[in-house]
mmCIF file of C-alpha atoms in Angstrom:
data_model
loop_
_atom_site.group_PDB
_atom_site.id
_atom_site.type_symbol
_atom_site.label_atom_id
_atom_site.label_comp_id
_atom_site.label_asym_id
_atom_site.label_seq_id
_atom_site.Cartn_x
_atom_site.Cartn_y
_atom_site.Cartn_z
ATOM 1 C CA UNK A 1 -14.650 -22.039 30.273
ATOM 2 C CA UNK A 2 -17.203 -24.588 28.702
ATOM 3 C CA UNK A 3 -19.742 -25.071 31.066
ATOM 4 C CA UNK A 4 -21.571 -28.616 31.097
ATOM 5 C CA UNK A 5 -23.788 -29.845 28.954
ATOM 6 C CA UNK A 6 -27.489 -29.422 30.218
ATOM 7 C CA UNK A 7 -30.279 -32.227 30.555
ATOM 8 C CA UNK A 8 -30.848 -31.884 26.359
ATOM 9 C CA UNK A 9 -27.431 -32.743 25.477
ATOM 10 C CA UNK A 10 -26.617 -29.522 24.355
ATOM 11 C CA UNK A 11 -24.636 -26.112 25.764
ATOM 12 C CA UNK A 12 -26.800 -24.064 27.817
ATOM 13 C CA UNK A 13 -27.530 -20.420 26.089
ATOM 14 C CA UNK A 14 -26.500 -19.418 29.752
ATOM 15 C CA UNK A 15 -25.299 -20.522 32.763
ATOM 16 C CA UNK A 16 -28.181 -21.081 34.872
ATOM 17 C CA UNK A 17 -26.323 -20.125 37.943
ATOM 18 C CA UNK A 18 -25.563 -16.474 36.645
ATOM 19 C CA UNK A 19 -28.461 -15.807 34.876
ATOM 20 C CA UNK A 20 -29.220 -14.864 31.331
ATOM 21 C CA UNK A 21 -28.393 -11.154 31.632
ATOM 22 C CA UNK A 22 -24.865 -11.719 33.072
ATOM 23 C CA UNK A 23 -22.608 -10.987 29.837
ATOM 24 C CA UNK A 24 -19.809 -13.190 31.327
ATOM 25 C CA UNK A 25 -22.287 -15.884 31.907
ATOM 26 C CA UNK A 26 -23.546 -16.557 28.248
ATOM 27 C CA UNK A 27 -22.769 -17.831 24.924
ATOM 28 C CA UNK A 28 -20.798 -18.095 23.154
ATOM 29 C CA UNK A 29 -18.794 -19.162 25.794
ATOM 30 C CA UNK A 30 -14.751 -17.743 25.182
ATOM 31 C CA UNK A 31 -11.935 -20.585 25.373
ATOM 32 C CA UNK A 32 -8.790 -21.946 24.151
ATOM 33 C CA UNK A 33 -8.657 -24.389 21.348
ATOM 34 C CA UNK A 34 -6.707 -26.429 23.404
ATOM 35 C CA UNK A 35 -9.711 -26.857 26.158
ATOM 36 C CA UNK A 36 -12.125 -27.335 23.349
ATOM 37 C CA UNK A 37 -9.892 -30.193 21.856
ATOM 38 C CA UNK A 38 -9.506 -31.306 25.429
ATOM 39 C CA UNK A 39 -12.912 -30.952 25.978
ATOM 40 C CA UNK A 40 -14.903 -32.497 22.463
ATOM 41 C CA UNK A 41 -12.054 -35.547 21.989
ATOM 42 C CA UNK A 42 -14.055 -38.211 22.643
ATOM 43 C CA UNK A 43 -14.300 -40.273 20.116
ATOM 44 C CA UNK A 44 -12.082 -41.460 17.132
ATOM 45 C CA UNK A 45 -14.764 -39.860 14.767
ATOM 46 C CA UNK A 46 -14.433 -36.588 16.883
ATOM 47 C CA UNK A 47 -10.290 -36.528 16.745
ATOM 48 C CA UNK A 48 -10.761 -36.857 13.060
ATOM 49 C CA UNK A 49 -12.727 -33.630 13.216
ATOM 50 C CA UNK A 50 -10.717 -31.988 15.239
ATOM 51 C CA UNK A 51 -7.524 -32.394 13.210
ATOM 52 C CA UNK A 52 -9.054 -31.131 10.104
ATOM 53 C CA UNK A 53 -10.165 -28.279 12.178
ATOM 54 C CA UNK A 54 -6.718 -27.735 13.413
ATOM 55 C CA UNK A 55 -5.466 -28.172 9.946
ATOM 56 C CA UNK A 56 -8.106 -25.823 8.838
ATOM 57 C CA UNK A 57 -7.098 -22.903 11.403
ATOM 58 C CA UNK A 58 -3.471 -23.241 10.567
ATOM 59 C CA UNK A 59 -4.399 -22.800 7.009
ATOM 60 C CA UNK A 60 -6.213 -19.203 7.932
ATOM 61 C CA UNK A 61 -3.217 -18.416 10.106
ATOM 62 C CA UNK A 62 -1.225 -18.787 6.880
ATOM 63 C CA UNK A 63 -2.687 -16.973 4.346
ATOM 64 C CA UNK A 64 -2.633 -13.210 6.726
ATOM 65 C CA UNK A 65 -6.592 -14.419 8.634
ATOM 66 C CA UNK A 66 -4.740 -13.763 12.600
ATOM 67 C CA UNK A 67 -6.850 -11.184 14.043
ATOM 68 C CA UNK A 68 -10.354 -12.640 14.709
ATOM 69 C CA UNK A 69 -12.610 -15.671 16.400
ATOM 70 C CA UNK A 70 -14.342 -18.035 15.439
ATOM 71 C CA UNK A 71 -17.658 -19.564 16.714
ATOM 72 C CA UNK A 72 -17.597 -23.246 16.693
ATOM 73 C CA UNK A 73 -21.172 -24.855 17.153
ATOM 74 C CA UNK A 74 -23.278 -27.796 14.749
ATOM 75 C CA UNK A 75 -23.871 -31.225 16.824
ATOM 76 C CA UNK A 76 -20.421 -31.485 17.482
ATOM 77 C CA UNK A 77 -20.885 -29.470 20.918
ATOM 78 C CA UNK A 78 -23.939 -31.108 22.070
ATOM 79 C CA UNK A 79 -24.369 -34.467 22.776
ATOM 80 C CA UNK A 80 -24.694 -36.585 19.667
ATOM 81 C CA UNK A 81 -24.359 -39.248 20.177
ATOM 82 C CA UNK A 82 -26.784 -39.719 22.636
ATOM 83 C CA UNK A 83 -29.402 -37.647 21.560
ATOM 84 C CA UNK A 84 -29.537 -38.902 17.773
ATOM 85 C CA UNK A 85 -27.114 -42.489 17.861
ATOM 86 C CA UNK A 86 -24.598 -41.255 15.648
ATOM 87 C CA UNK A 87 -21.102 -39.467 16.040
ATOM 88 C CA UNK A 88 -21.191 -35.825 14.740
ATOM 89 C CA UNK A 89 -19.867 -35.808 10.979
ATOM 90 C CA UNK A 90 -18.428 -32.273 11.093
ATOM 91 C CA UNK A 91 -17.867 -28.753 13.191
ATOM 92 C CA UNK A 92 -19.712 -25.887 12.229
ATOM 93 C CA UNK A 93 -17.544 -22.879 12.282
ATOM 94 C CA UNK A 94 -17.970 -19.066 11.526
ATOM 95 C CA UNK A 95 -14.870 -17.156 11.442
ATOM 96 C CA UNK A 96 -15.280 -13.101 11.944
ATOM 97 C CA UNK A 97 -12.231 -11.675 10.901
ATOM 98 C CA UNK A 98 -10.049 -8.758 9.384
ATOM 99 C CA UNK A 99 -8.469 -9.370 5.543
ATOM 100 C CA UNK A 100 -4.860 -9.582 5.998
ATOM 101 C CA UNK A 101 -4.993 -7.005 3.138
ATOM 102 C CA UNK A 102 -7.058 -3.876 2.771
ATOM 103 C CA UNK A 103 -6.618 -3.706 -1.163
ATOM 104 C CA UNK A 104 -9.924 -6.056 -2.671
ATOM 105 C CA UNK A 105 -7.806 -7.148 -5.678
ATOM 106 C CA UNK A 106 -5.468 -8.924 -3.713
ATOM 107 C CA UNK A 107 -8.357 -10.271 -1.219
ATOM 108 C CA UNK A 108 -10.138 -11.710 -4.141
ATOM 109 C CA UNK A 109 -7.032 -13.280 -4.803
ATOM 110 C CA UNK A 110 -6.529 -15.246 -1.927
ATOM 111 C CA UNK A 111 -10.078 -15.815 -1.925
ATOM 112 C CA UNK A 112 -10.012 -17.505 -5.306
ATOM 113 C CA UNK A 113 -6.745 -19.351 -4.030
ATOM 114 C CA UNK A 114 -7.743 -20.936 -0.838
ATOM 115 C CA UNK A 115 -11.426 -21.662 -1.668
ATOM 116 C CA UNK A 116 -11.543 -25.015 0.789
ATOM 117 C CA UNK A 117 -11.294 -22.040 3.201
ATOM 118 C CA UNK A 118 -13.718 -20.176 2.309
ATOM 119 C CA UNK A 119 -16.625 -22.538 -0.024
ATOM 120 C CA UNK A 120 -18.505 -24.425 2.723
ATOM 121 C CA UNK A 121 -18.833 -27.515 0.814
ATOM 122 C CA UNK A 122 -14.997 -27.669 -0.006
ATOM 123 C CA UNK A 123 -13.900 -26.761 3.455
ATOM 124 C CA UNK A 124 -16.413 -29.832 5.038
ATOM 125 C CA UNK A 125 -14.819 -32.536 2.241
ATOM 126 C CA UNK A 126 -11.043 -31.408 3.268
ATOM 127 C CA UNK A 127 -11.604 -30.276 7.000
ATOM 128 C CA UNK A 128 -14.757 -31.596 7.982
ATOM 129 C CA UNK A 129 -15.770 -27.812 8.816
ATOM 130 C CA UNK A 130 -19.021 -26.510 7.675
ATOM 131 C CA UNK A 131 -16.693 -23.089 7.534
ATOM 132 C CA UNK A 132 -18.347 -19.499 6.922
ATOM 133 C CA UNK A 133 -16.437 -16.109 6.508
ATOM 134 C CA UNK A 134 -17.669 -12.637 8.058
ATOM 135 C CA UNK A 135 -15.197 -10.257 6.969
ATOM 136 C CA UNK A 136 -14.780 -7.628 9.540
ATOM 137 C CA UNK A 137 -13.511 -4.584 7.127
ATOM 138 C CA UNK A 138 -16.545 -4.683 5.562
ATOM 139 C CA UNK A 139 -19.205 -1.457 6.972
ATOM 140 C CA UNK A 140 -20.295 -2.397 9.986
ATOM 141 C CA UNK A 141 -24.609 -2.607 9.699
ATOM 142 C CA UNK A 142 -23.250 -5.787 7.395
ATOM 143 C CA UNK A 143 -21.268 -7.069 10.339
ATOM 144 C CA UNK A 144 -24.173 -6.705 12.608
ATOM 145 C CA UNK A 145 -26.482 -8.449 10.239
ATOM 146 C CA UNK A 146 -24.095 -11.342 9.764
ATOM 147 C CA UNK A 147 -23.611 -11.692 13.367
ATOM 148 C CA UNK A 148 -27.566 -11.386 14.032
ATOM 149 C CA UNK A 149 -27.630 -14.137 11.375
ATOM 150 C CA UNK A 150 -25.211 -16.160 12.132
ATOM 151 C CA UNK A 151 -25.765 -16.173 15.953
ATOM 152 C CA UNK A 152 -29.641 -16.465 15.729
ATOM 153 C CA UNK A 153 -28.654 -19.482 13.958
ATOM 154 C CA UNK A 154 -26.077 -21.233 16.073
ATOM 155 C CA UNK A 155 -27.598 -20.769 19.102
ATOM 156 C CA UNK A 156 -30.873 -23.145 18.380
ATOM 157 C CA UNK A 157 -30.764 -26.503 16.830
ATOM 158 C CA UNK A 158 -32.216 -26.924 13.248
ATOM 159 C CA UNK A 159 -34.909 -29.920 14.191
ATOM 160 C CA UNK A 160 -36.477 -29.239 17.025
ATOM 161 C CA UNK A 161 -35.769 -25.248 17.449
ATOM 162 C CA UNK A 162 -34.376 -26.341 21.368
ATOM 163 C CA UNK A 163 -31.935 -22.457 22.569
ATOM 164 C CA UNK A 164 -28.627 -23.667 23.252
ATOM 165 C CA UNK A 165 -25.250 -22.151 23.669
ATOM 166 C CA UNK A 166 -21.888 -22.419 21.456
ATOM 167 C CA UNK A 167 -17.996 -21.708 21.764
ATOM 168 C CA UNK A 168 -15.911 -19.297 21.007
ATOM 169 C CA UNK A 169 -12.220 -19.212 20.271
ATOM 170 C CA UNK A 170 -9.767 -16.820 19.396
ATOM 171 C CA UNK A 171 -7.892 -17.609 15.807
ATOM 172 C CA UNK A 172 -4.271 -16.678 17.186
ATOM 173 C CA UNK A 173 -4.323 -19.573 19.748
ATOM 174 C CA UNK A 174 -1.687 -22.653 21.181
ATOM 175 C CA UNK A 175 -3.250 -24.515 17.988
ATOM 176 C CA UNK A 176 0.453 -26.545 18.621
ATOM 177 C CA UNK A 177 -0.584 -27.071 22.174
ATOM 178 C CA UNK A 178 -3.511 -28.939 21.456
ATOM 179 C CA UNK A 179 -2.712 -30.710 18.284
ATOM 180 C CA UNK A 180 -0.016 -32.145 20.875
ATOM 181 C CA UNK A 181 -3.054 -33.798 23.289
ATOM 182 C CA UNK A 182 -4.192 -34.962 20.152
ATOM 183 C CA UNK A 183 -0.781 -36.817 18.883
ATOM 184 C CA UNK A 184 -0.303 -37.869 22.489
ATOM 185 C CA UNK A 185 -3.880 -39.303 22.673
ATOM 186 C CA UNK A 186 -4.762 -36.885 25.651
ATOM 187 C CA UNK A 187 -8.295 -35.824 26.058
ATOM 188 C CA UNK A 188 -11.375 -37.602 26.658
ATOM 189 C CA UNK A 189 -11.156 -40.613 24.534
#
């Protein structure tokens, strides 16, 4: 569940209720895509993002990337609007994940095939995701380093340094499910 946003505009790094050393009570908080669709559809400039998003996911899902999550964070979870007059121009995403191949000749391939999936600049222009790969074969110290980085990052804004909280969401989800809300103009617009 996505808890509320708190009196910054942003997720809290924990709900306040449970405390921050309850595991189950801390980001990144685990969800469905369709509740985050549900939940972040709120705008015209926000369903925009989220079909590219969808589109993006689907495009992982195809080329082998199922078994993994992906932490979804950037302005588009806090309060944007709001807090800095504007509509959020992307999702940040990092997707930690196993190759759908173990031999690195054929990885490189697909790689070097789908790079809107894997080159942050070309996967904002197509999907409007600020999209980063942690690639879970690889020896795990460099998965805990990545995930230090990655979540030391997420979890405070750039500007004004302010701890706040982000989503997470498995890649093998009812993608369908909420591209459906989406077509059927369900959610919070």
């Amino acid at each position: 569940m996505i808890p509320e946003l708190n009196q910054s505009g942003v997720l809290p790094p924990f709900i306040p209720e449970r405390g921050p050393t309850d595991p189950a009570g801390m980001a990144p908080y685990r969800t469905t895509i369709t509740e985050f669709v549900s939940r972040y559809a709120l705008s015209p400039e926000r369903i925009t993002i989220l079909r590219g998003l969808l589109e993006y996911r689907q495009k992982l899902r195809a080329i082998g990337i199922n078994n993994g999550f992906q932490w979804l964070d950037g302005s588009f979870v806090e309060n944007v609007e709001l807090n800095r007059g504007r509509p959020p121009a992307d999702v940040d995403l990092v997707t930690f994940a196993m190759r759908p191949t173990t031999d690195l000749e054929i990885w490189k391939g697909i790689v070097n095939d789908n790079k809107e999936l894997f080159l942050p600049n070309e996967s904002k222009e197509r999907f409007k995701c600020d999209a980063y790969f942690v690639d879970l074969n690889t020896h795990p110290i460099h998965v805990v380093s990545n995930t230090r980085y990655w979540f030391g990052l997420f979890s405070h804004q750039r500007e004004s340094y302010l701890w706040k909280g982000m989503v997470e969401v498995p890649i093998v989800c009812a993608d369908e499910d909420a591209l459906e809300l989406l077509d059927r103009g369900i959610g919070n617009v």
